[in-house]
């Protein structure tokens, strides 16, 4: 798998677009889950996304080798269980704490990449991971106690990190359509199974909820998974994780823009730290590579 190259910058922009889309959904999700069970919301959302992707990408799915298909399904199951645990956890703790603990995947990712695939990272990556965690804490935390909700959310963060590492290792640019569709199938199966102890998946209560769920299924679900799968074929897993920690920054920005929240110094400070972490792993290395090239060019002139 190629993790660097010409597609790297475009992959970063794609991943930023995905996190912006995810950030835009927080206000909608809060409204919908106030009127239907969170696990029903997840089941309906991901079933719609899976059906759409399997229809649109039937040919790429058939072209996947058996090994890639099983890898995609396993990654989807990981992501689906993570979504389920995160949803159960947020019911037992505050959204701000949930957002912070979920963002801990940025810490788990380099350790898992090192342990599972012997991937090594420069010191700046580890510093950037720590900086991102501090930024998330400033942005999200007003208090913190370890309870069952925090533990469930921490488990979801570990599974998200496994998904990021696995996707970064197995994803290939040519398999993005098929892999993303198979992953979405795995997510949908997990979410539907999670509703069975209650009653099975219940449908949205009204038209407004349907519109929100269809948007989150097709744009924040299917399209986002496709772009993430393609992007991670062009960049290391830890870099992807740090870029994705901008999600709560986008969420806070949308909340302020829509008048749901007021802009606070904590938002500005926390967001700045997260963006600084992304700068460390994205822009700084590019500038360091560019300067010697420029110096060589001037000497040759």
PDB file of C-alpha atoms in Angstrom:
ATOM      1  CA  UNK A   1       0.000   0.000   0.000  1.00  0.00           C
ATOM      2  CA  UNK A   2       1.280   3.421  -0.888  1.00  0.00           C
ATOM      3  CA  UNK A   3       1.094   5.837   2.000  1.00  0.00           C
ATOM      4  CA  UNK A   4       2.888   8.775   0.408  1.00  0.00           C
ATOM      5  CA  UNK A   5       3.002  10.377  -3.011  1.00  0.00           C
ATOM      6  CA  UNK A   6       1.132  12.733  -5.226  1.00  0.00           C
ATOM      7  CA  UNK A   7      -2.258  11.791  -3.778  1.00  0.00           C
ATOM      8  CA  UNK A   8      -1.228  12.601  -0.210  1.00  0.00           C
ATOM      9  CA  UNK A   9      -2.240  16.272  -0.249  1.00  0.00           C
ATOM     10  CA  UNK A  10      -5.556  15.494  -1.937  1.00  0.00           C
ATOM     11  CA  UNK A  11      -6.126  12.682   0.583  1.00  0.00           C
ATOM     12  CA  UNK A  12      -5.656  15.140   3.455  1.00  0.00           C
ATOM     13  CA  UNK A  13      -8.168  17.554   1.909  1.00  0.00           C
ATOM     14  CA  UNK A  14     -10.598  14.672   1.399  1.00  0.00           C
ATOM     15  CA  UNK A  15     -10.250  13.561   5.004  1.00  0.00           C
ATOM     16  CA  UNK A  16     -10.758  17.142   6.197  1.00  0.00           C
ATOM     17  CA  UNK A  17     -13.944  17.306   4.113  1.00  0.00           C
ATOM     18  CA  UNK A  18     -15.134  14.078   5.755  1.00  0.00           C
ATOM     19  CA  UNK A  19     -14.533  15.441   9.262  1.00  0.00           C
ATOM     20  CA  UNK A  20     -16.323  18.669   8.317  1.00  0.00           C
ATOM     21  CA  UNK A  21     -19.326  16.614   7.172  1.00  0.00           C
ATOM     22  CA  UNK A  22     -19.267  14.605  10.404  1.00  0.00           C
ATOM     23  CA  UNK A  23     -19.013  17.843  12.382  1.00  0.00           C
ATOM     24  CA  UNK A  24     -22.086  19.203  10.577  1.00  0.00           C
ATOM     25  CA  UNK A  25     -24.238  16.298  11.794  1.00  0.00           C
ATOM     26  CA  UNK A  26     -23.971  16.838  15.568  1.00  0.00           C
ATOM     27  CA  UNK A  27     -26.919  19.235  15.760  1.00  0.00           C
ATOM     28  CA  UNK A  28     -29.067  16.935  13.569  1.00  0.00           C
ATOM     29  CA  UNK A  29     -28.153  13.833  15.557  1.00  0.00           C
ATOM     30  CA  UNK A  30     -29.051  15.534  18.831  1.00  0.00           C
ATOM     31  CA  UNK A  31     -32.491  16.381  17.429  1.00  0.00           C
ATOM     32  CA  UNK A  32     -33.183  12.923  15.972  1.00  0.00           C
ATOM     33  CA  UNK A  33     -32.050  10.836  18.955  1.00  0.00           C
ATOM     34  CA  UNK A  34     -34.286  12.972  21.153  1.00  0.00           C
ATOM     35  CA  UNK A  35     -37.227  11.411  19.319  1.00  0.00           C
ATOM     36  CA  UNK A  36     -36.057   7.843  18.626  1.00  0.00           C
ATOM     37  CA  UNK A  37     -33.692   5.376  20.276  1.00  0.00           C
ATOM     38  CA  UNK A  38     -30.052   5.981  19.278  1.00  0.00           C
ATOM     39  CA  UNK A  39     -29.525   2.364  18.219  1.00  0.00           C
ATOM     40  CA  UNK A  40     -32.635   2.526  15.981  1.00  0.00           C
ATOM     41  CA  UNK A  41     -31.213   5.694  14.435  1.00  0.00           C
ATOM     42  CA  UNK A  42     -27.897   3.938  13.736  1.00  0.00           C
ATOM     43  CA  UNK A  43     -29.589   0.847  12.288  1.00  0.00           C
ATOM     44  CA  UNK A  44     -31.833   2.769   9.876  1.00  0.00           C
ATOM     45  CA  UNK A  45     -29.018   5.126   8.884  1.00  0.00           C
ATOM     46  CA  UNK A  46     -26.497   2.418   8.061  1.00  0.00           C
ATOM     47  CA  UNK A  47     -28.978   0.071   6.362  1.00  0.00           C
ATOM     48  CA  UNK A  48     -29.882   2.885   3.952  1.00  0.00           C
ATOM     49  CA  UNK A  49     -26.182   3.614   3.383  1.00  0.00           C
ATOM     50  CA  UNK A  50     -25.339  -0.075   2.852  1.00  0.00           C
ATOM     51  CA  UNK A  51     -28.164  -0.667   0.363  1.00  0.00           C
ATOM     52  CA  UNK A  52     -27.223   2.455  -1.616  1.00  0.00           C
ATOM     53  CA  UNK A  53     -23.548   1.506  -1.768  1.00  0.00           C
ATOM     54  CA  UNK A  54     -24.126  -2.149  -2.653  1.00  0.00           C
ATOM     55  CA  UNK A  55     -26.412  -1.094  -5.523  1.00  0.00           C
ATOM     56  CA  UNK A  56     -24.103   1.651  -6.825  1.00  0.00           C
ATOM     57  CA  UNK A  57     -20.871  -0.308  -6.402  1.00  0.00           C
ATOM     58  CA  UNK A  58     -22.059  -3.844  -7.202  1.00  0.00           C
ATOM     59  CA  UNK A  59     -19.371  -4.295  -9.876  1.00  0.00           C
ATOM     60  CA  UNK A  60     -16.434  -3.103  -7.698  1.00  0.00           C
ATOM     61  CA  UNK A  61     -17.692  -5.361  -4.881  1.00  0.00           C
ATOM     62  CA  UNK A  62     -17.686  -8.368  -7.221  1.00  0.00           C
ATOM     63  CA  UNK A  63     -14.175  -7.474  -8.361  1.00  0.00           C
ATOM     64  CA  UNK A  64     -12.799  -7.559  -4.828  1.00  0.00           C
ATOM     65  CA  UNK A  65     -10.758 -10.629  -4.060  1.00  0.00           C
ATOM     66  CA  UNK A  66     -12.001 -12.891  -1.285  1.00  0.00           C
ATOM     67  CA  UNK A  67      -9.261 -11.716   1.071  1.00  0.00           C
ATOM     68  CA  UNK A  68     -10.069  -8.023   0.541  1.00  0.00           C
ATOM     69  CA  UNK A  69     -13.795  -8.709   0.928  1.00  0.00           C
ATOM     70  CA  UNK A  70     -13.256 -10.412   4.289  1.00  0.00           C
ATOM     71  CA  UNK A  71     -10.940  -7.603   5.390  1.00  0.00           C
ATOM     72  CA  UNK A  72     -13.583  -5.022   4.461  1.00  0.00           C
ATOM     73  CA  UNK A  73     -16.268  -6.940   6.323  1.00  0.00           C
ATOM     74  CA  UNK A  74     -14.055  -7.247   9.412  1.00  0.00           C
ATOM     75  CA  UNK A  75     -13.306  -3.511   9.337  1.00  0.00           C
ATOM     76  CA  UNK A  76     -17.022  -2.772   9.012  1.00  0.00           C
ATOM     77  CA  UNK A  77     -17.835  -4.957  12.016  1.00  0.00           C
ATOM     78  CA  UNK A  78     -15.135  -3.154  14.035  1.00  0.00           C
ATOM     79  CA  UNK A  79     -16.587   0.219  13.084  1.00  0.00           C
ATOM     80  CA  UNK A  80     -20.147  -0.934  13.760  1.00  0.00           C
ATOM     81  CA  UNK A  81     -19.318  -2.203  17.256  1.00  0.00           C
ATOM     82  CA  UNK A  82     -17.454   1.061  17.924  1.00  0.00           C
ATOM     83  CA  UNK A  83     -20.548   3.052  16.896  1.00  0.00           C
ATOM     84  CA  UNK A  84     -22.731   0.898  19.141  1.00  0.00           C
ATOM     85  CA  UNK A  85     -20.443   1.238  22.178  1.00  0.00           C
ATOM     86  CA  UNK A  86     -20.104   4.988  21.619  1.00  0.00           C
ATOM     87  CA  UNK A  87     -23.896   5.341  21.415  1.00  0.00           C
ATOM     88  CA  UNK A  88     -24.418   3.352  24.617  1.00  0.00           C
ATOM     89  CA  UNK A  89     -21.672   5.345  26.310  1.00  0.00           C
ATOM     90  CA  UNK A  90     -23.055   8.754  25.395  1.00  0.00           C
ATOM     91  CA  UNK A  91     -26.345   7.789  27.037  1.00  0.00           C
ATOM     92  CA  UNK A  92     -24.446   7.447  30.335  1.00  0.00           C
ATOM     93  CA  UNK A  93     -22.129  10.460  30.148  1.00  0.00           C
ATOM     94  CA  UNK A  94     -22.085  14.017  28.808  1.00  0.00           C
ATOM     95  CA  UNK A  95     -21.599  14.724  25.082  1.00  0.00           C
ATOM     96  CA  UNK A  96     -18.460  16.784  25.810  1.00  0.00           C
ATOM     97  CA  UNK A  97     -16.796  13.979  27.771  1.00  0.00           C
ATOM     98  CA  UNK A  98     -17.887  11.490  25.104  1.00  0.00           C
ATOM     99  CA  UNK A  99     -16.300  13.663  22.412  1.00  0.00           C
ATOM    100  CA  UNK A 100     -13.031  13.881  24.325  1.00  0.00           C
ATOM    101  CA  UNK A 101     -12.827  10.165  25.142  1.00  0.00           C
ATOM    102  CA  UNK A 102     -13.740   9.180  21.573  1.00  0.00           C
ATOM    103  CA  UNK A 103     -10.869  11.385  20.363  1.00  0.00           C
ATOM    104  CA  UNK A 104      -8.461   9.198  22.328  1.00  0.00           C
ATOM    105  CA  UNK A 105      -8.187   7.053  19.191  1.00  0.00           C
ATOM    106  CA  UNK A 106      -5.447   9.512  18.236  1.00  0.00           C
ATOM    107  CA  UNK A 107      -3.373   8.107  21.121  1.00  0.00           C
ATOM    108  CA  UNK A 108      -4.223   4.442  20.488  1.00  0.00           C
ATOM    109  CA  UNK A 109      -3.523   4.584  16.747  1.00  0.00           C
ATOM    110  CA  UNK A 110       0.320   4.906  16.751  1.00  0.00           C
ATOM    111  CA  UNK A 111       0.672   2.264  19.473  1.00  0.00           C
ATOM    112  CA  UNK A 112      -1.535  -0.185  17.567  1.00  0.00           C
ATOM    113  CA  UNK A 113       0.238   0.539  14.274  1.00  0.00           C
ATOM    114  CA  UNK A 114       3.575  -0.152  15.981  1.00  0.00           C
ATOM    115  CA  UNK A 115       2.363  -3.303  17.750  1.00  0.00           C
ATOM    116  CA  UNK A 116       0.427  -4.861  14.853  1.00  0.00           C
ATOM    117  CA  UNK A 117       2.342  -3.784  11.759  1.00  0.00           C
ATOM    118  CA  UNK A 118       5.719  -2.568  13.113  1.00  0.00           C
ATOM    119  CA  UNK A 119       5.075   0.926  11.737  1.00  0.00           C
ATOM    120  CA  UNK A 120       7.428   3.526  13.210  1.00  0.00           C
ATOM    121  CA  UNK A 121       6.773   7.251  13.371  1.00  0.00           C
ATOM    122  CA  UNK A 122       8.943  10.365  13.829  1.00  0.00           C
ATOM    123  CA  UNK A 123       8.965  12.141  17.188  1.00  0.00           C
ATOM    124  CA  UNK A 124       6.788  14.934  15.776  1.00  0.00           C
ATOM    125  CA  UNK A 125       3.951  12.444  15.281  1.00  0.00           C
ATOM    126  CA  UNK A 126       3.956  11.461  18.945  1.00  0.00           C
ATOM    127  CA  UNK A 127       4.124  15.123  20.015  1.00  0.00           C
ATOM    128  CA  UNK A 128       1.273  15.972  17.642  1.00  0.00           C
ATOM    129  CA  UNK A 129      -0.848  13.142  19.087  1.00  0.00           C
ATOM    130  CA  UNK A 130      -0.320  14.474  22.609  1.00  0.00           C
ATOM    131  CA  UNK A 131      -1.078  18.030  21.455  1.00  0.00           C
ATOM    132  CA  UNK A 132      -4.308  16.862  19.806  1.00  0.00           C
ATOM    133  CA  UNK A 133      -5.436  15.191  23.047  1.00  0.00           C
ATOM    134  CA  UNK A 134      -4.739  18.366  25.039  1.00  0.00           C
ATOM    135  CA  UNK A 135      -6.660  20.376  22.459  1.00  0.00           C
ATOM    136  CA  UNK A 136      -9.622  17.996  22.635  1.00  0.00           C
ATOM    137  CA  UNK A 137      -9.590  18.290  26.435  1.00  0.00           C
ATOM    138  CA  UNK A 138      -9.592  22.093  26.343  1.00  0.00           C
ATOM    139  CA  UNK A 139     -12.335  22.066  23.706  1.00  0.00           C
ATOM    140  CA  UNK A 140     -14.603  19.514  25.351  1.00  0.00           C
ATOM    141  CA  UNK A 141     -14.023  18.995  29.062  1.00  0.00           C
ATOM    142  CA  UNK A 142     -15.669  20.846  31.919  1.00  0.00           C
ATOM    143  CA  UNK A 143     -15.280  17.980  34.349  1.00  0.00           C
ATOM    144  CA  UNK A 144     -14.320  14.338  34.168  1.00  0.00           C
ATOM    145  CA  UNK A 145     -15.220  11.257  36.171  1.00  0.00           C
ATOM    146  CA  UNK A 146     -14.584   7.672  35.096  1.00  0.00           C
ATOM    147  CA  UNK A 147     -17.889   5.799  34.962  1.00  0.00           C
ATOM    148  CA  UNK A 148     -19.430   3.057  32.815  1.00  0.00           C
ATOM    149  CA  UNK A 149     -20.227   5.548  30.069  1.00  0.00           C
ATOM    150  CA  UNK A 150     -16.573   6.646  29.901  1.00  0.00           C
ATOM    151  CA  UNK A 151     -15.360   3.020  29.828  1.00  0.00           C
ATOM    152  CA  UNK A 152     -17.751   2.106  26.999  1.00  0.00           C
ATOM    153  CA  UNK A 153     -16.666   5.174  25.040  1.00  0.00           C
ATOM    154  CA  UNK A 154     -12.989   4.377  25.662  1.00  0.00           C
ATOM    155  CA  UNK A 155     -13.600   0.881  24.268  1.00  0.00           C
ATOM    156  CA  UNK A 156     -15.187   2.471  21.191  1.00  0.00           C
ATOM    157  CA  UNK A 157     -12.124   4.720  20.761  1.00  0.00           C
ATOM    158  CA  UNK A 158      -9.877   1.647  20.812  1.00  0.00           C
ATOM    159  CA  UNK A 159     -12.001   0.020  18.095  1.00  0.00           C
ATOM    160  CA  UNK A 160     -11.981   3.212  16.009  1.00  0.00           C
ATOM    161  CA  UNK A 161      -8.178   3.177  16.256  1.00  0.00           C
ATOM    162  CA  UNK A 162      -8.111  -0.467  15.128  1.00  0.00           C
ATOM    163  CA  UNK A 163     -10.317   0.468  12.187  1.00  0.00           C
ATOM    164  CA  UNK A 164      -8.023   3.368  11.223  1.00  0.00           C
ATOM    165  CA  UNK A 165      -4.914   1.188  11.464  1.00  0.00           C
ATOM    166  CA  UNK A 166      -6.474  -1.736   9.580  1.00  0.00           C
ATOM    167  CA  UNK A 167      -7.875   0.503   6.871  1.00  0.00           C
ATOM    168  CA  UNK A 168      -4.547   2.286   6.479  1.00  0.00           C
ATOM    169  CA  UNK A 169      -2.743  -1.046   6.094  1.00  0.00           C
ATOM    170  CA  UNK A 170      -5.211  -2.858   3.808  1.00  0.00           C
ATOM    171  CA  UNK A 171      -6.841  -0.123   1.724  1.00  0.00           C
ATOM    172  CA  UNK A 172      -5.725   0.192  -1.910  1.00  0.00           C
ATOM    173  CA  UNK A 173      -6.758   3.092  -4.181  1.00  0.00           C
ATOM    174  CA  UNK A 174      -8.304   0.743  -6.753  1.00  0.00           C
ATOM    175  CA  UNK A 175     -10.412  -1.054  -4.133  1.00  0.00           C
ATOM    176  CA  UNK A 176     -11.969   2.038  -2.510  1.00  0.00           C
ATOM    177  CA  UNK A 177     -15.470   1.585  -3.968  1.00  0.00           C
ATOM    178  CA  UNK A 178     -15.745  -2.124  -3.194  1.00  0.00           C
ATOM    179  CA  UNK A 179     -14.067  -1.920   0.220  1.00  0.00           C
ATOM    180  CA  UNK A 180     -16.231   0.986   1.382  1.00  0.00           C
ATOM    181  CA  UNK A 181     -19.438  -0.818   0.347  1.00  0.00           C
ATOM    182  CA  UNK A 182     -18.443  -4.035   2.134  1.00  0.00           C
ATOM    183  CA  UNK A 183     -17.513  -2.059   5.263  1.00  0.00           C
ATOM    184  CA  UNK A 184     -20.902  -0.367   5.246  1.00  0.00           C
ATOM    185  CA  UNK A 185     -22.586  -3.791   5.035  1.00  0.00           C
ATOM    186  CA  UNK A 186     -20.666  -4.903   8.142  1.00  0.00           C
ATOM    187  CA  UNK A 187     -21.659  -1.739  10.031  1.00  0.00           C
ATOM    188  CA  UNK A 188     -25.332  -2.183   9.091  1.00  0.00           C
ATOM    189  CA  UNK A 189     -25.388  -5.825  10.222  1.00  0.00           C
ATOM    190  CA  UNK A 190     -23.918  -4.961  13.637  1.00  0.00           C
ATOM    191  CA  UNK A 191     -26.345  -2.059  14.176  1.00  0.00           C
ATOM    192  CA  UNK A 192     -29.407  -4.118  13.198  1.00  0.00           C
ATOM    193  CA  UNK A 193     -28.326  -6.985  15.482  1.00  0.00           C
ATOM    194  CA  UNK A 194     -27.896  -4.489  18.340  1.00  0.00           C
ATOM    195  CA  UNK A 195     -31.590  -3.550  18.084  1.00  0.00           C
ATOM    196  CA  UNK A 196     -32.844  -7.142  18.385  1.00  0.00           C
ATOM    197  CA  UNK A 197     -32.749  -7.403  22.231  1.00  0.00           C
ATOM    198  CA  UNK A 198     -35.233  -4.514  22.300  1.00  0.00           C
ATOM    199  CA  UNK A 199     -37.687  -4.936  19.430  1.00  0.00           C
ATOM    200  CA  UNK A 200     -35.789  -4.763  16.145  1.00  0.00           C
ATOM    201  CA  UNK A 201     -35.154  -1.499  14.296  1.00  0.00           C
ATOM    202  CA  UNK A 202     -37.925   1.099  14.554  1.00  0.00           C
ATOM    203  CA  UNK A 203     -38.470   3.608  11.736  1.00  0.00           C
ATOM    204  CA  UNK A 204     -38.038   7.398  12.147  1.00  0.00           C
ATOM    205  CA  UNK A 205     -41.089   9.112  13.688  1.00  0.00           C
ATOM    206  CA  UNK A 206     -41.645  11.877  11.116  1.00  0.00           C
ATOM    207  CA  UNK A 207     -40.542  13.471   7.843  1.00  0.00           C
ATOM    208  CA  UNK A 208     -37.995  15.778   9.459  1.00  0.00           C
ATOM    209  CA  UNK A 209     -36.262  12.801  11.066  1.00  0.00           C
ATOM    210  CA  UNK A 210     -36.298  10.935   7.731  1.00  0.00           C
ATOM    211  CA  UNK A 211     -34.607  13.849   5.938  1.00  0.00           C
ATOM    212  CA  UNK A 212     -31.889  14.050   8.592  1.00  0.00           C
ATOM    213  CA  UNK A 213     -31.287  10.283   8.552  1.00  0.00           C
ATOM    214  CA  UNK A 214     -31.125  10.091   4.753  1.00  0.00           C
ATOM    215  CA  UNK A 215     -28.548  12.925   4.740  1.00  0.00           C
ATOM    216  CA  UNK A 216     -26.499  11.195   7.415  1.00  0.00           C
ATOM    217  CA  UNK A 217     -26.801   7.852   5.607  1.00  0.00           C
ATOM    218  CA  UNK A 218     -25.805   9.019   2.136  1.00  0.00           C
ATOM    219  CA  UNK A 219     -23.503  11.999   2.794  1.00  0.00           C
ATOM    220  CA  UNK A 220     -22.099  11.483   6.324  1.00  0.00           C
ATOM    221  CA  UNK A 221     -22.238   7.690   5.908  1.00  0.00           C
ATOM    222  CA  UNK A 222     -21.733   6.353   2.369  1.00  0.00           C
ATOM    223  CA  UNK A 223     -19.799   9.271   0.863  1.00  0.00           C
ATOM    224  CA  UNK A 224     -17.685   9.782   3.992  1.00  0.00           C
ATOM    225  CA  UNK A 225     -16.742   6.083   4.171  1.00  0.00           C
ATOM    226  CA  UNK A 226     -15.795   6.081   0.490  1.00  0.00           C
ATOM    227  CA  UNK A 227     -13.563   9.156   0.846  1.00  0.00           C
ATOM    228  CA  UNK A 228     -11.978   7.868   4.077  1.00  0.00           C
ATOM    229  CA  UNK A 229     -11.220   4.485   2.506  1.00  0.00           C
ATOM    230  CA  UNK A 230      -9.602   6.133  -0.530  1.00  0.00           C
ATOM    231  CA  UNK A 231      -7.724   8.731   1.547  1.00  0.00           C
ATOM    232  CA  UNK A 232      -6.218   6.146   3.890  1.00  0.00           C
ATOM    233  CA  UNK A 233      -4.727   4.354   0.910  1.00  0.00           C
ATOM    234  CA  UNK A 234      -2.521   7.451   0.478  1.00  0.00           C
ATOM    235  CA  UNK A 235      -1.447   8.345   4.031  1.00  0.00           C
ATOM    236  CA  UNK A 236      -0.177   6.707   7.256  1.00  0.00           C
ATOM    237  CA  UNK A 237      -2.792   5.711   9.823  1.00  0.00           C
ATOM    238  CA  UNK A 238      -1.554   8.023  12.584  1.00  0.00           C
ATOM    239  CA  UNK A 239      -1.563  11.029  10.280  1.00  0.00           C
ATOM    240  CA  UNK A 240      -5.143  10.183   9.318  1.00  0.00           C
ATOM    241  CA  UNK A 241      -6.118   9.930  12.992  1.00  0.00           C
ATOM    242  CA  UNK A 242      -4.664  13.360  13.778  1.00  0.00           C
ATOM    243  CA  UNK A 243      -6.417  14.949  10.788  1.00  0.00           C
ATOM    244  CA  UNK A 244      -9.703  13.403  11.960  1.00  0.00           C
ATOM    245  CA  UNK A 245      -9.408  15.014  15.400  1.00  0.00           C
ATOM    246  CA  UNK A 246     -10.548  18.212  13.674  1.00  0.00           C
ATOM    247  CA  UNK A 247     -14.100  16.784  13.794  1.00  0.00           C
ATOM    248  CA  UNK A 248     -15.006  18.440  17.143  1.00  0.00           C
ATOM    249  CA  UNK A 249     -13.488  21.698  15.869  1.00  0.00           C
ATOM    250  CA  UNK A 250     -15.852  21.602  12.894  1.00  0.00           C
ATOM    251  CA  UNK A 251     -18.713  20.555  15.194  1.00  0.00           C
ATOM    252  CA  UNK A 252     -18.101  23.555  17.458  1.00  0.00           C
ATOM    253  CA  UNK A 253     -17.859  25.831  14.418  1.00  0.00           C
ATOM    254  CA  UNK A 254     -21.196  24.636  13.030  1.00  0.00           C
ATOM    255  CA  UNK A 255     -22.823  24.931  16.469  1.00  0.00           C
ATOM    256  CA  UNK A 256     -21.654  28.550  16.730  1.00  0.00           C
ATOM    257  CA  UNK A 257     -22.663  29.352  13.135  1.00  0.00           C
ATOM    258  CA  UNK A 258     -26.159  27.921  13.687  1.00  0.00           C
ATOM    259  CA  UNK A 259     -26.613  29.806  16.945  1.00  0.00           C
ATOM    260  CA  UNK A 260     -26.735  26.640  19.064  1.00  0.00           C
ATOM    261  CA  UNK A 261     -23.619  27.550  21.078  1.00  0.00           C
ATOM    262  CA  UNK A 262     -21.764  30.783  21.816  1.00  0.00           C
ATOM    263  CA  UNK A 263     -18.098  31.145  20.876  1.00  0.00           C
ATOM    264  CA  UNK A 264     -15.893  30.772  23.972  1.00  0.00           C
ATOM    265  CA  UNK A 265     -12.150  31.129  24.663  1.00  0.00           C
ATOM    266  CA  UNK A 266     -12.053  27.366  25.333  1.00  0.00           C
ATOM    267  CA  UNK A 267     -13.337  26.671  21.824  1.00  0.00           C
ATOM    268  CA  UNK A 268     -10.740  28.976  20.304  1.00  0.00           C
ATOM    269  CA  UNK A 269      -7.872  27.620  22.430  1.00  0.00           C
ATOM    270  CA  UNK A 270      -8.774  23.950  22.042  1.00  0.00           C
ATOM    271  CA  UNK A 271      -9.380  24.319  18.324  1.00  0.00           C
ATOM    272  CA  UNK A 272      -6.046  26.082  17.882  1.00  0.00           C
ATOM    273  CA  UNK A 273      -4.188  23.224  19.610  1.00  0.00           C
ATOM    274  CA  UNK A 274      -5.883  20.593  17.429  1.00  0.00           C
ATOM    275  CA  UNK A 275      -5.054  22.575  14.295  1.00  0.00           C
ATOM    276  CA  UNK A 276      -1.461  22.980  15.528  1.00  0.00           C
ATOM    277  CA  UNK A 277      -1.226  19.186  15.861  1.00  0.00           C
ATOM    278  CA  UNK A 278      -2.454  18.774  12.290  1.00  0.00           C
ATOM    279  CA  UNK A 279       0.084  21.356  11.121  1.00  0.00           C
ATOM    280  CA  UNK A 280       2.882  19.337  12.739  1.00  0.00           C
ATOM    281  CA  UNK A 281       2.081  16.159  10.811  1.00  0.00           C
ATOM    282  CA  UNK A 282       0.874  17.719   7.558  1.00  0.00           C
ATOM    283  CA  UNK A 283       2.417  21.069   6.675  1.00  0.00           C
ATOM    284  CA  UNK A 284       5.707  21.168   8.600  1.00  0.00           C
ATOM    285  CA  UNK A 285       7.208  18.032   6.942  1.00  0.00           C
ATOM    286  CA  UNK A 286       6.215  19.378   3.510  1.00  0.00           C
ATOM    287  CA  UNK A 287       7.930  22.702   4.211  1.00  0.00           C
ATOM    288  CA  UNK A 288      11.084  20.931   5.381  1.00  0.00           C
ATOM    289  CA  UNK A 289      11.176  18.910   2.148  1.00  0.00           C
ATOM    290  CA  UNK A 290      10.503  21.990   0.050  1.00  0.00           C
ATOM    291  CA  UNK A 291      13.277  24.172   1.510  1.00  0.00           C
ATOM    292  CA  UNK A 292      16.238  21.934   0.489  1.00  0.00           C
ATOM    293  CA  UNK A 293      14.734  21.658  -2.991  1.00  0.00           C
ATOM    294  CA  UNK A 294      14.469  25.452  -3.217  1.00  0.00           C
ATOM    295  CA  UNK A 295      18.050  25.888  -1.962  1.00  0.00           C
ATOM    296  CA  UNK A 296      19.298  23.405  -4.597  1.00  0.00           C
ATOM    297  CA  UNK A 297      17.387  25.272  -7.261  1.00  0.00           C
ATOM    298  CA  UNK A 298      18.942  28.631  -6.243  1.00  0.00           C
ATOM    299  CA  UNK A 299      22.439  27.122  -6.177  1.00  0.00           C
ATOM    300  CA  UNK A 300      21.947  25.694  -9.636  1.00  0.00           C
ATOM    301  CA  UNK A 301      20.772  29.156 -10.840  1.00  0.00           C
TER     302      UNK A 301
END
